[in-house]
Amino acid sequence: LQSELPLERCEMSSDLTAGGASGQVSLALPGLSLESKGRSRGYGDDFVLEQGRLRLQLDLTQLASRLAPLFSGLKARGSIEVTGQASGPAKALKVQAQGQAQNLWVRTTAMGNGYFNLPGASFGANFTLDLPGELVRVQGAQFIAPQAGMAHNLSGVLGWGKSLGQCDALYQQQIDLNKLARVISPLLPWPVQASGLASKRVRFKGAGPGTLEISGQNRGQNIVFNCPLLPAPFRDADMRADYLFLVKGEPREIEIKRMDVASSVAKLGLTGKLARIGKQAKVRLRVDGEYLDLDRLPLGPPQARDRGSARPAKAPAATPAQSQAKVAASPTASPRAPDAAQIR
């Protein structure tokens, strides 16, 4: 296999002095353009980025035509553009980034008759990095894909390493399942139908040195989900999961303080602890519940297991005597398959 990506332009320059550094990169290939430049002064704790810029552009039509020999049946359309800028000292490095994708369409032989199609999506982020302090203060970060029914938002303070306990951030997510199903369904070997709203709200809060508390709620409203693998459409008017976790850096441990699940199918509570000691993992879980309706779970045979596949050759018609013998051997015969009855 062989493919060509001619190098149309490649320029790099840098300047390093005792007082600071600067550099610039310019790269162009068929369907790809990258421009980056930056200038800083000082080193170590005195480092200050005076200017930093980045711009990346992708034309998927051109890239796909060049890379098709490496990926069987690769076809793609659409464009992606990402820009970013940064400036400030190492303890307060301000970063802004934004990007958008338009008319994305991708298909390969591995997808069969499926394809990925997303008319538009965008993201934006505005945050401040404290590199020595291992902290990032997110003024706002979001990802939105209207045609896929998705919206994600993050804001607050996030820490890592020694600053894990200083976290105080909020993540929110909303999904329109009807729109999302229309984007995902072409990628699957069977059609998927869904409707309803799914939402998530997660709070990250420091709970002492090296300890992070994660609390939140996942919720689904007026959920309807159906595909040929299910015996019947799954429906639920209100589904909730409320949880509270403690994540400890040392010792490496996750404590499930609370995880309550409530829906028409089940109302359960889970608590416990997961810990790693050396090369061993230890788990202790406890489940308490009020009810679990097995008949509401999506169990049993699919509605049409042979949908989309060749039907087997028709067997010769059974004689009346053979039919009576078959009924006698299966007194519990019903439209539902025997294995489904055993599962329920």
Short mmCIF file of C-alpha atoms in Angstrom, two decimals, residues 11 204 240 296:
data_model
loop_
_atom_site.label_atom_id
_atom_site.label_comp_id
_atom_site.label_asym_id
_atom_site.label_seq_id
_atom_site.Cartn_x
_atom_site.Cartn_y
_atom_site.Cartn_z
CA GLU A 11 9.17 26.45 7.44
CA PHE A 204 -15.84 17.98 41.57
CA ARG A 240 -32.42 8.95 38.10
CA ARG A 296 -39.17 -4.51 32.50
#
